[in-house]
Short mmCIF file of C-alpha atoms in Angstrom, two decimals:
data_model
loop_
_atom_site.label_atom_id
_atom_site.label_comp_id
_atom_site.label_asym_id
_atom_site.label_seq_id
_atom_site.Cartn_x
_atom_site.Cartn_y
_atom_site.Cartn_z
CA MET A 15 -167.23 72.32 172.03
CA GLU A 16 -167.97 71.27 175.59
CA ASN A 17 -165.99 68.24 176.45
CA LEU A 18 -167.65 65.01 177.50
CA ALA A 19 -166.88 65.21 181.16
CA ASN A 20 -168.55 68.41 181.42
CA LYS A 21 -171.71 67.10 179.20
CA MET A 22 -171.66 64.02 181.85
CA ARG A 23 -171.58 66.28 184.96
CA PRO A 24 -174.36 65.00 187.30
CA LYS A 25 -177.30 67.41 187.88
CA LYS A 26 -178.79 65.33 190.69
CA LEU A 27 -177.72 63.16 193.67
CA ASP A 28 -178.72 59.81 192.05
CA GLU A 29 -176.30 60.80 188.77
CA ILE A 30 -173.24 60.60 191.36
CA ILE A 31 -170.90 57.84 190.57
CA GLY A 32 -169.71 56.08 193.80
CA GLN A 33 -169.67 58.18 197.11
CA GLU A 34 -172.53 55.38 198.57
CA HIS A 35 -171.09 56.54 201.94
CA LEU A 36 -172.29 60.27 201.46
CA VAL A 37 -175.49 60.13 198.94
CA GLY A 38 -176.42 56.48 199.44
CA GLU A 39 -179.95 55.69 201.13
CA ASN A 40 -180.04 57.46 204.59
CA LYS A 41 -176.50 58.80 204.19
CA ILE A 42 -175.57 62.29 205.58
CA ILE A 43 -175.20 64.23 202.62
CA ARG A 44 -178.58 62.91 200.87
CA ASN A 45 -180.63 63.40 204.05
CA LEU A 46 -179.15 66.79 204.41
CA VAL A 47 -180.38 67.89 200.84
CA ASN A 48 -183.94 65.94 201.60
CA ASN A 49 -184.15 68.03 204.45
CA LYS A 50 -183.56 71.10 202.94
CA HIS A 51 -180.99 71.72 205.64
CA LEU A 52 -177.64 72.25 204.09
CA CYS A 53 -174.52 72.76 206.33
CA SER A 54 -171.28 74.24 205.55
CA MET A 55 -168.64 71.51 204.52
CA ILE A 56 -165.18 70.66 202.82
CA LEU A 57 -165.32 67.80 200.18
CA TYR A 58 -161.61 66.41 199.93
CA GLY A 59 -160.48 63.99 197.89
CA LYS A 60 -158.12 63.20 194.92
CA PRO A 61 -158.51 64.73 191.43
CA GLY A 62 -161.49 63.39 189.46
CA THR A 63 -163.13 61.80 192.19
CA GLY A 64 -166.22 63.87 192.01
CA LYS A 65 -166.13 66.84 194.36
CA THR A 66 -167.19 69.49 191.74
CA SER A 67 -169.88 67.01 190.41
CA LEU A 68 -171.28 66.36 193.99
CA ALA A 69 -171.43 70.15 194.74
CA ASN A 70 -173.08 71.12 191.57
CA ALA A 71 -175.64 68.10 192.45
CA ILE A 72 -176.15 69.33 195.47
CA VAL A 73 -177.25 73.24 194.63
CA ASN A 74 -179.36 71.55 191.68
CA GLU A 75 -181.25 69.72 194.02
CA LEU A 76 -181.76 72.37 196.31
CA LYS A 77 -182.43 75.12 194.04
CA MET A 78 -180.67 77.62 195.99
CA PRO A 79 -178.58 80.46 194.67
CA TYR A 80 -174.92 79.89 194.48
CA LYS A 81 -171.90 81.11 193.45
CA PHE A 82 -168.45 79.25 192.45
CA LEU A 83 -165.17 80.82 193.11
CA ASN A 84 -161.37 79.54 192.92
CA ALA A 85 -159.31 80.58 195.88
CA THR A 86 -156.41 80.81 193.40
CA VAL A 87 -157.94 82.67 190.55
CA ASN A 88 -160.51 84.81 191.93
CA ASN A 89 -159.68 87.85 193.75
CA LYS A 90 -160.72 89.71 197.01
CA GLN A 91 -163.20 91.81 195.08
CA ASP A 92 -164.81 88.64 193.68
CA PHE A 93 -165.48 87.30 197.29
CA ASP A 94 -166.79 90.60 198.01
CA ILE A 95 -169.30 90.94 195.28
CA ALA A 96 -170.38 87.20 196.54
CA ILE A 97 -171.24 88.44 199.72
CA GLU A 98 -173.30 91.32 198.28
CA GLU A 99 -175.33 88.95 196.19
CA ALA A 100 -175.76 86.75 199.18
CA LYS A 101 -177.02 89.71 201.24
CA MET A 102 -179.30 90.22 198.40
CA HIS A 103 -180.80 86.51 198.34
CA GLY A 104 -180.90 86.38 202.35
CA GLU A 105 -178.68 83.18 202.16
CA MET A 106 -176.48 81.67 198.97
CA ILE A 107 -174.18 78.71 198.71
CA LEU A 108 -170.70 79.70 197.89
CA ILE A 109 -168.68 76.88 196.10
CA ILE A 110 -164.89 77.41 196.59
CA ASP A 111 -162.54 75.32 194.65
CA GLU A 112 -158.94 74.80 195.89
CA ILE A 113 -160.13 76.20 199.22
CA HIS A 114 -156.70 75.18 200.57
CA ARG A 115 -155.00 78.00 198.68
CA MET A 116 -157.41 80.78 200.11
CA ASN A 117 -155.45 83.69 201.41
CA LYS A 118 -156.18 85.11 204.98
CA ASP A 119 -157.60 88.35 203.72
CA LYS A 120 -160.45 85.89 202.15
CA GLN A 121 -161.12 84.02 204.89
CA ASP A 122 -161.20 86.56 207.21
CA LEU A 123 -163.73 88.07 204.88
CA LEU A 124 -165.78 84.97 204.71
CA LEU A 125 -165.70 84.19 208.32
CA PRO A 126 -168.46 86.35 209.83
CA TYR A 127 -170.99 85.54 207.17
CA LEU A 128 -170.34 81.78 207.72
CA GLU A 129 -170.98 82.38 211.50
CA SER A 130 -174.00 84.26 210.77
CA GLY A 131 -175.56 81.43 208.27
CA LEU A 132 -175.59 84.01 205.24
CA ILE A 133 -172.98 82.05 203.36
CA ILE A 134 -173.22 78.27 202.99
CA LEU A 135 -169.63 77.16 202.10
CA ILE A 136 -168.94 74.02 200.37
CA GLY A 137 -165.28 73.88 200.02
CA LEU A 138 -163.27 71.78 197.49
CA THR A 139 -159.66 70.42 197.85
CA THR A 140 -157.29 67.63 197.16
CA SER A 141 -155.39 68.46 200.19
CA ASN A 142 -155.89 66.99 203.61
CA PRO A 143 -157.86 69.78 205.47
CA TYR A 144 -157.14 68.57 208.70
CA HIS A 145 -153.67 70.02 207.68
CA LYS A 146 -154.24 72.65 205.17
CA ILE A 147 -157.16 74.40 206.03
CA ASN A 148 -157.20 77.68 208.42
CA PRO A 149 -158.62 76.11 212.24
CA ALA A 150 -160.96 79.04 211.89
CA ILE A 151 -162.57 77.98 208.71
CA ARG A 152 -162.55 74.27 209.69
CA SER A 153 -164.23 74.58 213.10
CA ARG A 154 -167.20 76.19 211.06
CA VAL A 155 -167.58 73.37 208.87
CA GLN A 156 -168.25 69.72 208.37
CA ILE A 157 -165.40 67.72 206.42
CA PHE A 158 -166.26 64.83 204.42
CA GLU A 159 -163.53 62.63 202.45
CA VAL A 160 -164.63 62.07 198.84
CA HIS A 161 -163.51 58.22 198.23
CA GLU A 162 -161.28 57.37 195.17
CA LEU A 163 -163.47 55.65 192.68
CA THR A 164 -163.35 51.81 191.59
CA ILE A 165 -162.91 50.33 188.22
CA GLU A 166 -166.28 49.56 188.79
CA ASN A 167 -167.64 52.70 189.26
CA ILE A 168 -165.40 54.05 186.51
CA ILE A 169 -167.17 51.53 184.10
CA ILE A 170 -170.61 52.83 185.06
CA GLY A 171 -169.34 56.53 184.22
CA LEU A 172 -167.94 55.10 180.71
CA LYS A 173 -171.41 53.40 179.78
CA ARG A 174 -173.38 56.21 180.63
CA ALA A 175 -171.15 58.30 178.59
CA LEU A 176 -171.41 55.94 175.51
CA GLU A 177 -174.99 57.73 175.21
CA PHE A 178 -173.60 61.38 174.43
CA LEU A 179 -170.93 59.77 171.54
CA PRO A 180 -173.00 58.96 168.56
CA ASN A 181 -172.42 55.52 166.71
CA ILE A 182 -169.69 54.77 169.20
CA VAL A 183 -168.67 51.02 169.03
CA ALA A 184 -166.86 50.12 172.60
CA ASP A 185 -166.64 46.52 174.09
CA ASP A 186 -166.25 45.75 177.84
CA ASP A 187 -162.54 45.00 177.33
CA ALA A 188 -161.93 48.39 176.16
CA LEU A 189 -163.84 50.10 178.60
CA GLU A 190 -161.98 48.37 181.37
CA LEU A 191 -158.52 48.76 180.08
CA ILE A 192 -159.85 52.84 180.18
CA ALA A 193 -160.94 52.32 183.64
CA THR A 194 -157.93 50.80 184.88
CA LEU A 195 -155.62 53.42 183.08
CA SER A 196 -157.47 56.22 184.93
CA SER A 197 -156.31 55.03 188.26
CA GLY A 198 -159.78 56.45 190.04
CA ASP A 199 -160.05 59.47 188.09
CA VAL A 200 -163.21 59.83 186.27
CA ARG A 201 -162.51 62.77 184.48
CA SER A 202 -159.36 61.19 182.92
CA ALA A 203 -161.25 58.17 181.96
CA LEU A 204 -164.11 60.42 180.35
CA ASN A 205 -161.46 62.18 178.63
CA LEU A 206 -159.71 59.13 177.45
CA LEU A 207 -162.80 57.65 176.00
CA GLU A 208 -163.51 61.05 173.96
CA THR A 209 -159.89 61.15 172.45
CA ALA A 210 -160.30 57.49 171.37
CA TYR A 211 -163.84 58.17 169.78
CA TYR A 212 -162.26 60.72 167.81
CA ALA A 213 -159.23 59.32 167.08
CA ALA A 214 -160.90 56.30 165.47
CA ASN A 215 -162.35 56.85 161.72
CA ASP A 216 -165.26 54.39 162.44
CA HIS A 217 -165.67 55.58 166.17
CA LYS A 218 -164.80 51.90 167.27
CA VAL A 219 -163.03 52.03 170.76
CA ASP A 220 -160.85 48.82 171.23
CA GLN A 221 -157.70 47.88 173.42
CA GLU A 222 -155.45 48.42 170.62
CA LEU A 223 -156.36 51.81 170.20
CA ILE A 224 -156.36 52.71 174.01
CA LYS A 225 -152.80 51.34 174.27
CA ASN A 226 -151.81 53.37 171.44
CA ILE A 227 -153.18 56.56 172.93
CA GLN A 228 -152.16 55.98 176.60
CA ALA A 229 -149.80 52.94 177.30
CA LYS A 230 -149.12 54.27 180.76
CA PRO A 231 -151.67 54.80 184.29
CA ILE A 232 -152.36 58.08 185.51
CA PHE A 233 -151.61 58.32 189.19
CA PHE A 234 -152.51 61.09 191.82
CA HIS A 235 -148.56 62.29 192.13
CA ASP A 236 -148.20 65.72 192.61
CA LYS A 237 -145.18 67.21 194.14
CA ASN A 238 -146.98 70.14 195.81
CA GLU A 239 -149.70 68.16 197.10
CA ASP A 240 -150.42 65.46 199.67
CA GLY A 241 -150.26 62.29 197.09
CA HIS A 242 -146.54 62.73 196.54
CA TYR A 243 -146.02 62.57 200.18
CA ASP A 244 -148.55 59.89 200.36
CA VAL A 245 -146.59 57.63 198.19
CA LEU A 246 -143.23 58.38 199.88
CA SER A 247 -144.68 57.28 203.21
CA ALA A 248 -146.18 54.31 201.73
CA PHE A 249 -142.55 53.73 200.20
CA GLN A 250 -140.71 53.95 203.50
CA LYS A 251 -143.79 52.19 205.61
CA SER A 252 -143.52 49.22 203.12
CA ILE A 253 -139.72 49.08 203.51
CA ARG A 254 -140.15 49.13 207.34
CA GLY A 255 -142.92 46.47 207.18
CA SER A 256 -140.46 44.16 205.09
CA ASP A 257 -143.00 43.80 202.40
CA VAL A 258 -140.85 43.90 199.52
CA ASP A 259 -143.31 44.11 196.88
CA ALA A 260 -145.32 46.86 198.25
CA SER A 261 -141.83 48.61 198.44
CA LEU A 262 -140.93 48.06 194.89
CA HIS A 263 -144.64 49.16 194.13
CA TYR A 264 -144.01 52.44 195.20
CA LEU A 265 -140.49 52.76 194.22
CA ALA A 266 -141.68 52.29 190.50
CA ARG A 267 -144.25 54.91 191.28
CA LEU A 268 -141.46 57.22 192.33
CA ILE A 269 -139.42 56.19 189.14
CA GLU A 270 -142.29 57.07 186.93
CA ALA A 271 -142.91 60.55 188.15
CA GLY A 272 -139.10 60.85 187.72
CA ASP A 273 -138.63 61.92 191.33
CA LEU A 274 -135.15 60.66 191.94
CA ASP A 275 -134.09 62.98 194.53
CA SER A 276 -136.86 62.20 196.82
CA ILE A 277 -136.05 58.69 196.31
CA TYR A 278 -132.46 59.15 197.75
CA ARG A 279 -133.15 61.34 200.67
CA ARG A 280 -136.14 58.61 201.77
CA MET A 281 -133.87 55.50 201.36
CA SER A 282 -131.07 57.22 203.52
CA VAL A 283 -133.39 58.33 206.21
CA ILE A 284 -134.92 54.60 206.24
CA ALA A 285 -131.27 53.07 206.24
CA TYR A 286 -130.54 54.88 209.50
CA GLU A 287 -134.25 55.06 210.99
CA ASP A 288 -135.86 51.66 210.31
CA ILE A 289 -132.96 49.28 209.56
CA GLY A 290 -130.20 50.56 211.47
CA LEU A 291 -128.12 48.61 213.88
CA ALA A 292 -129.73 45.40 212.59
CA ASN A 293 -127.88 45.68 209.53
CA PRO A 294 -125.37 48.81 209.69
CA ALA A 295 -123.58 48.13 206.43
CA ILE A 296 -126.95 48.93 204.51
CA GLY A 297 -126.17 52.66 205.13
CA PRO A 298 -123.04 52.40 202.85
CA LYS A 299 -124.75 50.20 200.33
CA VAL A 300 -127.60 52.82 200.04
CA MET A 301 -124.91 55.44 199.43
CA ALA A 302 -123.25 53.44 196.68
CA ALA A 303 -126.70 52.64 194.85
CA ILE A 304 -127.30 56.25 194.88
CA HIS A 305 -123.86 56.91 193.25
CA ALA A 306 -124.50 54.29 190.98
CA SER A 307 -127.95 55.89 190.06
CA GLU A 308 -126.51 59.48 189.58
CA LEU A 309 -123.81 57.74 187.33
CA VAL A 310 -126.15 56.14 184.79
CA GLY A 311 -129.30 58.19 185.03
CA LEU A 312 -132.54 56.68 184.35
CA PRO A 313 -133.89 54.54 182.84
CA GLU A 314 -130.91 52.56 183.89
CA ALA A 315 -131.01 53.92 187.62
CA ARG A 316 -133.62 51.74 188.12
CA ILE A 317 -131.51 48.71 188.31
CA PRO A 318 -129.48 49.85 191.50
CA LEU A 319 -132.70 51.36 193.14
CA GLY A 320 -134.45 48.14 192.71
CA THR A 321 -131.73 45.78 194.21
CA ILE A 322 -131.05 48.12 197.15
CA VAL A 323 -135.09 48.54 198.09
CA THR A 324 -135.23 44.66 197.42
CA GLU A 325 -132.19 44.05 200.09
CA MET A 326 -133.53 46.80 202.46
CA ALA A 327 -137.04 45.61 202.64
CA LEU A 328 -135.44 42.11 203.28
CA SER A 329 -133.30 43.21 205.69
CA PRO A 330 -133.70 42.81 209.31
CA LYS A 331 -135.20 46.15 211.29
CA SER A 332 -134.01 48.19 214.40
CA ASN A 333 -135.16 51.52 215.31
CA SER A 334 -133.27 51.55 219.21
CA ALA A 335 -130.24 53.64 218.11
CA HIS A 336 -132.45 56.55 216.92
CA VAL A 337 -135.00 55.90 219.67
CA ALA A 338 -132.35 56.27 222.21
CA LEU A 339 -131.17 59.43 220.80
CA ASP A 340 -134.70 60.96 220.81
CA GLU A 341 -134.75 59.94 224.58
CA ALA A 342 -131.44 61.50 225.36
CA LEU A 343 -132.82 64.90 223.22
CA ASN A 344 -136.15 64.75 225.13
CA ASP A 345 -134.07 65.09 228.40
CA ILE A 346 -132.24 67.89 227.12
CA HIS A 347 -135.40 69.79 226.10
CA LYS A 348 -136.87 69.29 229.34
CA GLY A 349 -133.51 70.88 230.94
CA ASN A 350 -132.74 67.60 232.48
CA THR A 351 -129.10 67.72 232.11
CA GLY A 352 -126.68 68.43 235.05
CA ASN A 353 -122.63 69.11 235.06
CA VAL A 354 -120.37 67.19 233.44
CA PRO A 355 -118.36 64.81 235.99
CA ASP A 356 -115.24 66.58 237.32
CA HIS A 357 -113.19 63.36 236.22
CA ILE A 358 -113.90 63.74 232.41
CA LYS A 359 -113.80 67.25 232.07
CA THR A 360 -110.77 68.63 230.16
CA SER A 361 -108.61 69.93 233.05
CA SER A 362 -109.16 66.72 234.86
CA GLN A 363 -105.98 65.14 236.45
CA THR A 364 -108.39 61.90 237.66
CA TYR A 365 -109.47 60.77 234.48
CA LEU A 366 -108.87 57.20 233.88
CA TYR A 367 -107.70 56.29 230.47
CA PRO A 368 -109.56 52.96 229.19
CA HIS A 369 -106.85 52.08 226.69
CA ASN A 370 -104.15 51.46 229.81
CA TYR A 371 -106.78 48.83 231.34
CA PRO A 372 -107.70 45.15 230.10
CA ASN A 373 -110.04 45.13 227.18
CA SER A 374 -109.62 48.63 227.04
CA TYR A 375 -112.05 49.25 229.92
CA VAL A 376 -112.35 50.79 233.18
CA LYS A 377 -115.62 51.32 235.33
CA GLN A 378 -116.21 55.14 235.63
CA GLU A 379 -119.12 57.16 235.61
CA TYR A 380 -119.68 59.49 232.54
CA LEU A 381 -123.33 60.80 233.06
CA PRO A 382 -124.24 63.82 234.99
CA LYS A 383 -124.82 63.18 238.50
CA ASN A 384 -128.59 63.31 238.31
CA LEU A 385 -128.85 61.19 235.41
CA GLN A 386 -126.50 58.22 236.33
CA GLY A 387 -127.97 54.74 236.22
CA LYS A 388 -130.20 56.25 233.06
CA LYS A 389 -130.61 54.07 230.00
CA TYR A 390 -131.35 55.48 226.86
CA TYR A 391 -130.05 52.36 224.40
CA HIS A 392 -132.26 49.37 224.61
CA PRO A 393 -131.30 46.49 222.35
CA LYS A 394 -133.65 45.12 219.76
CA LYS A 395 -133.63 41.10 219.31
CA ASN A 396 -131.21 40.79 216.18
CA LYS A 397 -127.94 38.93 215.25
CA TYR A 398 -126.06 42.32 214.80
CA GLU A 399 -127.32 43.92 218.30
CA ASP A 400 -127.14 40.88 220.02
CA ASN A 401 -123.38 40.15 218.92
CA LEU A 402 -122.77 43.61 219.75
CA ASN A 403 -124.42 43.30 223.42
CA LYS A 404 -122.22 39.83 223.91
CA LEU A 405 -118.96 41.85 223.28
CA TRP A 406 -119.81 44.89 225.14
CA LYS A 407 -120.36 42.49 228.10
CA GLU A 408 -117.24 40.49 227.60
CA MET A 409 -115.40 44.03 227.53
CA ARG A 410 -116.92 45.03 230.67
CA GLY A 411 -116.04 41.41 232.30
CA GLU A 412 -119.26 40.51 232.95
#
């Protein structure tokens, strides 16, 4: 039996939910369809945002021959057949799902036909095409982002779906809960509505029934796709930006995905990259929190993790130390090094031993001759670095 999501698949642009920036009045894709002049394109966005629906609506409205292939499932022979069909028609739209997984052989096969216009490509992907798509393909297509759907968009789709479910009774609160739980994935929302419809003897769908079926929201979080790294990026940037609430939100998403290893690695980096000398004690504290989390496991691991992430977000920030090292590495990469000064070489007889002098300091050159006077470290304004700088000046007698 065909599921509700497939029954609801839009057949024309007016049935597309959301995506006003592409299919609204006088917008790019609507105008291309209206003018009967389609260009090759890649549609990218999160699962359930309507990429396949948009592709189907385009080919239905244009009434052009088309073929649907999956870069992972279909082999080279399937692509050969598609090209022969295109030659028979003189022009054909080729829809390729998961185009970011298309191997080089298939890409090389398609390139000349994209170039000639025999094949008009509509590629579909959840991955960022600027990172994942071969530049040779990318240069021959237009790239359009399919936006995540809002709760209001999802509710519109759910209300349309009621017409496909005989005798269903669903109030606005139930539909809003379904839309909220779907986290922008219309397919997930429709599947949940359909499950609830058949799970109720009287076809009455209410909030209690929905909660019994699915208590947790869906969110795009695939370890092998951009979504996972987007969450990790947002986690670090929220801590770096000292937004404690956002930091805890993304921590919660990572915990819900059960990805403790990524949390540990990212916190360890943040402690030294973003907090650094503004709060040097944070590094050992992070390691202690990781050890405690490993010791107790989930769900209790959330307690030390929540505590340390809150402290990290609230902590003063400084990247001065790692920026200083990066500047030094940049000099090395450019070959800007020079010889070690003679007086600090292993065999030197002229080295001045600092501990033999007041404050364990004596003025002498340590950098190679061509780098003398070079400053890599530039302290940030925070209490700890201010104190370090003050002690450093006192040690030097300044």
